Each structure stands twice: as C-alpha cells, then as structure tokens.
Coordinates of C-alpha atoms in Angstrom, one line a residue:
X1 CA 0.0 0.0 0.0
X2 CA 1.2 3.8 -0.8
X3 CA 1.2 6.9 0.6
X4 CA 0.5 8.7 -3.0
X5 CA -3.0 9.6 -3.6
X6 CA -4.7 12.6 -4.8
X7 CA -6.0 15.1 -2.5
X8 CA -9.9 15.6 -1.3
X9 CA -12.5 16.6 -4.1
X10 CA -13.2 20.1 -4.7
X11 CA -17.0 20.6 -4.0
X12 CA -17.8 24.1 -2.1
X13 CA -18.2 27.0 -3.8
X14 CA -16.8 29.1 -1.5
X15 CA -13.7 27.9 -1.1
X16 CA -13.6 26.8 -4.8
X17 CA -9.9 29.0 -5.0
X18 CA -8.4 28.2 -1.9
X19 CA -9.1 24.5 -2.3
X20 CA -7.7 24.4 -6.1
X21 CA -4.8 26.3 -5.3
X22 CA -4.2 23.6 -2.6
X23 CA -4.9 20.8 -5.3
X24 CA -2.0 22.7 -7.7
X25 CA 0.3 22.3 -5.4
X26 CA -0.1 19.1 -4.0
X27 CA -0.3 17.9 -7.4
X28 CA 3.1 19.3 -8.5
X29 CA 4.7 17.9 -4.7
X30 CA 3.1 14.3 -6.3
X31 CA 4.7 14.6 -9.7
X32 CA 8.1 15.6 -7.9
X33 CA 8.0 13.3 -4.4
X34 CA 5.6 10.0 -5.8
X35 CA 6.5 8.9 -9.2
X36 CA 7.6 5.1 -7.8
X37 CA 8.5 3.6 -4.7
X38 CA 12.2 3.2 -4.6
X39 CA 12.8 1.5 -0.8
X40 CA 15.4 3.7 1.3
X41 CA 17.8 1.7 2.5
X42 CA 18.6 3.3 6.3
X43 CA 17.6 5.2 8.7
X44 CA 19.4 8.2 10.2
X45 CA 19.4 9.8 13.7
X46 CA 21.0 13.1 14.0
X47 CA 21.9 15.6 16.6
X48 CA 20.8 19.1 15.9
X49 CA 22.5 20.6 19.1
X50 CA 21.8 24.4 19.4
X51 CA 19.1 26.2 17.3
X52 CA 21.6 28.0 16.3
X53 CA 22.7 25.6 13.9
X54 CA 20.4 27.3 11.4
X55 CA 22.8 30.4 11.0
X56 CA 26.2 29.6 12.4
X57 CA 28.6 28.6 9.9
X58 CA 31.2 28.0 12.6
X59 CA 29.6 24.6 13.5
X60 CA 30.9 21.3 11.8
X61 CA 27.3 20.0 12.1
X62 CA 26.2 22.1 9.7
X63 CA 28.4 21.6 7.2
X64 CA 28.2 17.8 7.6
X65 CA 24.2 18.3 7.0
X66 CA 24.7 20.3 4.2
X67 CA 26.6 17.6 2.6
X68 CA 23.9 14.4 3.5
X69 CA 22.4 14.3 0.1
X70 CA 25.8 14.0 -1.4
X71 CA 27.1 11.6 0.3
X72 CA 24.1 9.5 1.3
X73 CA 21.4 9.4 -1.0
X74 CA 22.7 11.0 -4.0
X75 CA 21.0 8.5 -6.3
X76 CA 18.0 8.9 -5.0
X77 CA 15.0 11.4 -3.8
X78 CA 12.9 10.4 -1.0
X79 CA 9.2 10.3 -1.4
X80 CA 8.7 11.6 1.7
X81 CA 10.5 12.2 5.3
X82 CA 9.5 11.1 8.6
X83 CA 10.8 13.0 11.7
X84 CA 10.4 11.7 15.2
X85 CA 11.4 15.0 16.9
X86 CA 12.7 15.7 20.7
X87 CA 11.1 18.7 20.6
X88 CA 7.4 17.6 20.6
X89 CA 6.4 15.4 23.5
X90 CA 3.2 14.1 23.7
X91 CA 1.4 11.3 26.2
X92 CA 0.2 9.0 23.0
X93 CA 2.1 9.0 20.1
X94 CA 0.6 11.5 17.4
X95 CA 1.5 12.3 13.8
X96 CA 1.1 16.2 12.1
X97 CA -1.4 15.7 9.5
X98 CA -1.0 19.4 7.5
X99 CA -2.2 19.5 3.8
X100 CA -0.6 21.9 2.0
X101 CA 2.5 24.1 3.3
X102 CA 3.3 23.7 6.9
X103 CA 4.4 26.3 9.2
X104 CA 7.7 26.7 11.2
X105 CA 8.1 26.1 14.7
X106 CA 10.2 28.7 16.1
X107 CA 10.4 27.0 19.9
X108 CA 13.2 28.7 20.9
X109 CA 13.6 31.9 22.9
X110 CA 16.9 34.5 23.4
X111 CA 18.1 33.7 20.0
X112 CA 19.1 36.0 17.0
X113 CA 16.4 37.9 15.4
X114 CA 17.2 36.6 11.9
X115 CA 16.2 33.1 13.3
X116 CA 12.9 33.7 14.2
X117 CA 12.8 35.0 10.4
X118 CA 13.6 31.5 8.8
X119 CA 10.7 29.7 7.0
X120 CA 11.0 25.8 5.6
X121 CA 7.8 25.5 4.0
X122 CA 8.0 21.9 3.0
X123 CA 4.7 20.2 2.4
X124 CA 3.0 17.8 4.2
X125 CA 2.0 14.5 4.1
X126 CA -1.8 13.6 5.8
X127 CA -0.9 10.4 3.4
X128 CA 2.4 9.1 5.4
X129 CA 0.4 10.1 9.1
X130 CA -2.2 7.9 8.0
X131 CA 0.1 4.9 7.5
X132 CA 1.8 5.7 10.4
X133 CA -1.3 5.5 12.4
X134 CA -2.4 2.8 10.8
X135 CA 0.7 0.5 11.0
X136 CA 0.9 1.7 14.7
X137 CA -2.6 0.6 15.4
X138 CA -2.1 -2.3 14.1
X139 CA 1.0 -3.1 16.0
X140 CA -0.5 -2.6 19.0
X141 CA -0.3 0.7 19.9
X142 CA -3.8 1.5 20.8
X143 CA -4.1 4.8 20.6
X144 CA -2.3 7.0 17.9
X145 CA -3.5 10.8 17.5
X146 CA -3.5 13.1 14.4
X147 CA -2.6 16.6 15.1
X148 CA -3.9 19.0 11.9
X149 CA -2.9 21.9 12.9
X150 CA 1.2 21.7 13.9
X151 CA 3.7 22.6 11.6
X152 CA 7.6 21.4 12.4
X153 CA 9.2 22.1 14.8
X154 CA 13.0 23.3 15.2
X155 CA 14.0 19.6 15.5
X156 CA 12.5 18.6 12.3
X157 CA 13.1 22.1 10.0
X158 CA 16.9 23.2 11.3
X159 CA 18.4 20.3 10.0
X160 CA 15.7 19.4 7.1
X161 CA 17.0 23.1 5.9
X162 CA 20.3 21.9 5.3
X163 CA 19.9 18.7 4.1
X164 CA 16.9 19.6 2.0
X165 CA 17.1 23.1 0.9
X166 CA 14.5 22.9 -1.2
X167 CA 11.9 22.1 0.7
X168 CA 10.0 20.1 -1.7
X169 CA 9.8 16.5 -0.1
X170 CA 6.3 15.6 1.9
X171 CA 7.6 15.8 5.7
X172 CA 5.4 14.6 8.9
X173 CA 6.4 14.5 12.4
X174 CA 5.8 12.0 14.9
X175 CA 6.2 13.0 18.7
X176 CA 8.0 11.0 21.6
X177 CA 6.7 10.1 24.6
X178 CA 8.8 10.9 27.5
X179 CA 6.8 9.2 30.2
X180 CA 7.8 5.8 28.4
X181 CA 11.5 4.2 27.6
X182 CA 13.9 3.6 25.4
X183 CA 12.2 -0.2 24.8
X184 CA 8.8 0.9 23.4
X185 CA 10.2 4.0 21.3
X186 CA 12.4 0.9 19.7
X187 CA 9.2 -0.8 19.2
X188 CA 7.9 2.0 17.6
X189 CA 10.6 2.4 15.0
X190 CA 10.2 -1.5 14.7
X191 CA 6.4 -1.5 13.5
X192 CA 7.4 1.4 10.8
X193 CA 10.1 -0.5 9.3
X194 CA 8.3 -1.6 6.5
X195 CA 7.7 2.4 5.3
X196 CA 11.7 2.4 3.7
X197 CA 10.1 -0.2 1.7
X198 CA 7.4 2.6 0.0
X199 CA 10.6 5.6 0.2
X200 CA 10.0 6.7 3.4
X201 CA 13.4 8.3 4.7
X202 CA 12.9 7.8 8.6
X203 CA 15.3 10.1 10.7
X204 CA 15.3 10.6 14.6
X205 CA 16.3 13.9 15.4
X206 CA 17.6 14.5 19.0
X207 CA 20.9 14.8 20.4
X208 CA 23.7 12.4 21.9
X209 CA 24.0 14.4 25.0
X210 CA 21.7 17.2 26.6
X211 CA 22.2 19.0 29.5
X212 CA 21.4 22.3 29.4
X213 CA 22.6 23.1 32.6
X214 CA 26.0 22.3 31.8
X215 CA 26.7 24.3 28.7
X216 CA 29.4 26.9 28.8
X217 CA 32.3 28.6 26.9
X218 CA 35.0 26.3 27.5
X219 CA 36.3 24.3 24.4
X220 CA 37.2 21.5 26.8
X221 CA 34.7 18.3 26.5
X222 CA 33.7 17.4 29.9
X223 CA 35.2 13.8 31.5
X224 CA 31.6 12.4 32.1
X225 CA 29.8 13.9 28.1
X226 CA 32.8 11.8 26.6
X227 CA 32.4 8.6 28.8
X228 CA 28.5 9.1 28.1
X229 CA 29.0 9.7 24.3
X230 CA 32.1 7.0 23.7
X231 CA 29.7 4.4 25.4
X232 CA 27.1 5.0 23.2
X233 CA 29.0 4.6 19.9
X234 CA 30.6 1.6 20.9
X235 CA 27.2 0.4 21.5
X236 CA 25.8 0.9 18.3
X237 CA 28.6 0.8 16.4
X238 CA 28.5 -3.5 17.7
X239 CA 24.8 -3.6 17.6
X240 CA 23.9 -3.7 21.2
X241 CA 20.6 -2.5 20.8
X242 CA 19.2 -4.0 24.0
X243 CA 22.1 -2.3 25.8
X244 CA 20.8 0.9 23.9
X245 CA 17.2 0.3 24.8
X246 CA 18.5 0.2 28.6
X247 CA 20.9 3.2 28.5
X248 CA 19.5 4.5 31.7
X249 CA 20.7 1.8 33.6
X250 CA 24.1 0.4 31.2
X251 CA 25.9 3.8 30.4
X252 CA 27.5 5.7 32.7
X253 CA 26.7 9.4 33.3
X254 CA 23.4 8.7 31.8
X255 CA 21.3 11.2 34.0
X256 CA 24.0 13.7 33.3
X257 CA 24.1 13.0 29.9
X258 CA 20.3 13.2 29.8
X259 CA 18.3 14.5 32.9
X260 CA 15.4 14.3 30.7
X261 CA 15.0 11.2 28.0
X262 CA 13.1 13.2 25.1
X263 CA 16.2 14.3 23.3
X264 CA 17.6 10.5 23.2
X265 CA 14.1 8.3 22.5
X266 CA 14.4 9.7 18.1
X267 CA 17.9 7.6 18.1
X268 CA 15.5 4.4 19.5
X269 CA 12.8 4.9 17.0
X270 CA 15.6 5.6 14.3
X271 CA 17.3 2.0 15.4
X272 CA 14.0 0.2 15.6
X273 CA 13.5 1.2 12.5
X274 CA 16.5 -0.1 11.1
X275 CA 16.0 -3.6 12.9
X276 CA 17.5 -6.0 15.2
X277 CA 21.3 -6.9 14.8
X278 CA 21.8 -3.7 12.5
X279 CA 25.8 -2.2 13.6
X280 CA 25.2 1.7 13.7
X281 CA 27.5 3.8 11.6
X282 CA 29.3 7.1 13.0
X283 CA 28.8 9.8 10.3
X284 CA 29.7 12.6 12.3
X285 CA 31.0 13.9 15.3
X286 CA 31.6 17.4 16.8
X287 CA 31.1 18.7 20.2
X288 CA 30.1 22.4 20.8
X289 CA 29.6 24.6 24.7
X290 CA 31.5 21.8 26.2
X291 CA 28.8 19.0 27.0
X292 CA 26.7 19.3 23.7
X293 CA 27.6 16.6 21.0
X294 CA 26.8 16.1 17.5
X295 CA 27.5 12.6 16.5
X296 CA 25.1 11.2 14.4
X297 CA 24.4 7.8 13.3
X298 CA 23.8 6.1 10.1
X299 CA 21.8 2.5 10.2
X300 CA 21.9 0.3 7.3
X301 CA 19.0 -2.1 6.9
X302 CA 20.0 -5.9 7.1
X303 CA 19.0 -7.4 3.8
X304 CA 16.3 -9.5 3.8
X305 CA 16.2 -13.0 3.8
X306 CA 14.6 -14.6 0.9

C-alpha cells in the first residue's frame, strides 16, 4: 500500500480557490516526491544541538548536513521524510497531518532575530500520518492521534533546511513520549520499518548528550559527556541494541548526559527502524559549549532473507 494519492474533491463553492490552489500544489509535490516507490535503505538519527545551527557557519554539524544528500542518498529522492522529533512530547504518540505548506516552529527563545525569520515551507504529508497511524494501530499501539494543525518544529526544520534546501519533499512528524522508555520507542521504530520499503526516509532527530545546565564557553569536552557519548557509539557501532534500549541503567553518566530522555528516544525509534542486529554507523561527530555533542548515526537495513 502507498502513501501517494490525490488530494480531497473540490466541491464548495466558496472555497472553490483556496481548495484548487491547494490541489496545484499538491499535485506538483506528487509529480516531484511520488512517481515510484524506490525502498530507502537506512535510517538516520541526527543531533541538531543548538538552534543556532540554522545560521552559524562556525559549526561542523552544519556543514556535515549540508553535505547528507551527497554523500548518502545521491541516487535517490525520497518520497517523503519522517521526523520523530525531541522537541514535541506528547502522552500517545501522534503524527502532524497538514495539507498543503506547513508552518515553522520557532520554539526557541533569546536567539538572533534573523532566526525567528527562517521559514521551511516543506509540504506535508496527511498520506504518510495515515500509514503511520495505521501500522501503529495495528501493532498494538492502541491509541495514535492526528494533530492538523502543527507545523515542524525546530528539530524537524533546522536540519531538514540543510539537508533539503528545497523544501519540496512531503515531511510529517511523529512526537516521543517521555513518560515511556527507550524499549517501546524501539518498538515504535520497529512497527514502521516496512515504510523504507514505500521511500520513506525515517530520521530521529535528537541529540547524543543534553544538559542544558552544563553548557558553557569552555572548548574543553567534559570527562563524564565523553564517557557518556564513547559508550554510546561503541554500542551501536557493535549492535547492542538492548544495551541501547536500557541506556539509563548500562551507560555511565546517563542522567547527566540526559536529565530528561526526550532528546535520546528519536535515536531508538531511528534503530527500531533499522531492525535488530543492525551495527550503527558514526557519520559525524563534533562537540560544541562543552557538553553538547553532534555525533550522528547512520543505520543500514539488514538485507532481507529470501
């Protein structure tokens, strides 16, 4: 089953304009974003650190996003983008079903004025948050909400802006759910595996460490960020997922490293997704205010048996 369909009839006069000008461009996103299902191979989890990655050329990061169509799928355009985002939290988890062009999230405060000036007005996709609440339903996660109103948030459209300048691939969001573990965000990621298979590019957007607290000027990475963040990537990089899925209670620092679990639970989804036995792959790593890293993973699907 696809995510590709046209969109709703038009058949009110008085929004007869509105709703054509919406069928135009949803119409053109199809021709560009849905002309076949070519599967997508991995799944991605990236740190997206400071907001201020959207401006600050100083930052590695942002250069290595810049880069991610290059060197990861240069051969091919995804026909759409899933983003499980640290920075919407919800109790059940719900999808952003927006038809037409979404609006950007600016959740940040204190920042540069020019940020809160940055648009990404990629379209989305009510198509892909229909089979994501469908295949989560039917893996049995009971409840699954559609939110039609939210746009992305700064953990979806900073580093979608790099890596997608264009803004012209179908994006929905799917929220984490902080009262829950690493465990059932894997699960999650598990029962959506099968959307690479219809060109879904599934990325967790988070970040490897996140303290706030401890940020500061100093150039010097912390003792306890770098045992945190070397224990991670050796687990991933030898595909010990359930070590992963139990971070809280393997890796040392890990209340430090996250006092609060949202910003890690997009990297579970992200290796759910990938499935079991998958070894992660380091793409990049950076650190910035001391305590805040960048790495970023890369997990390539195990082929399938036949």
């Amino acid at each position: 089953m696809g995510i590709c369909k046209t969109s709703y009839p038009i058949n009110s006069p008085e929004d007869l304009d509105t709703k054509l000008n919406i069928e135009i461009e949803e119409i053109g996103v199809l021709k560009m974003s849905c002309p076949a299902f070519v599967p997508v191979k991995e799944t991605f989890f990236i740190s997206h650190g400071s907001p201020t990655l959207s401006i600050d050329e100083s930052l590695p990061a942002r250069n290595f996003l810049k880069s991610f169509k290059e060197r990861f799928m240069i051969n091919q355009k995804p026909n759409s983008i899933l983003v499980i985002s640290a920075h919407w939290e919800t109790s059940e988890p719900t999808v952003n079903s927006i038809r037409g062009r979404q609006d950007t999230i600016h959740d940040f405060y204190g920042f540069p004025k020019s940020m809160y000036q940055l648009k990404y007005p990629a379209p989305g996709s009510p198509e892909l948050a229909k089979r994501v609440k469908d295949i989560l339903m039917a893996s049995g996660f009971p409840i699954v909400h559609e939110d039609k109103n939210r746009g992305l948030d700064h953990g979806a459209w900073v580093p979608l802006m790099l890596m997608y300048p264009e803004a012209d691939i179908p994006v929905c969001q799917l929220s984490v759910q902080p009262n829950r573990d690493g465990t059932y965000h894997y699960n999650l990621g598990k029962a959506l595996a099968s959307l690479k298979d219809e060109g879904v590019l599934i990325i967790g957007s988070g970040s490897a460490t996140h303290n706030l607290r401890t940020l500061g000027p100093s150039k010097n990475v912390s003792s306890w960020a770098l045992e945190f963040d070397n224990w991670l990537k050796d687990a991933l990089l030898s595909g010990r997922h359930q070590d992963v899925n139990n971070y809280d209670l393997k890796a040392p620092h890990a209340k430090v490293a996250h006092p609060w679990p949202e910003h890690i639970y997009p990297l579970h989804v992200a290796l759910g997704a990938a499935g079991e036995g998958v070894n992660g792959e380091l793409i990049h790593h950076s650190w910035d205010l001391g305590t805040l890293s960048y790495a970023s993973y890369r997990f390539p699907s195990l082929n399938r048996s036949s």
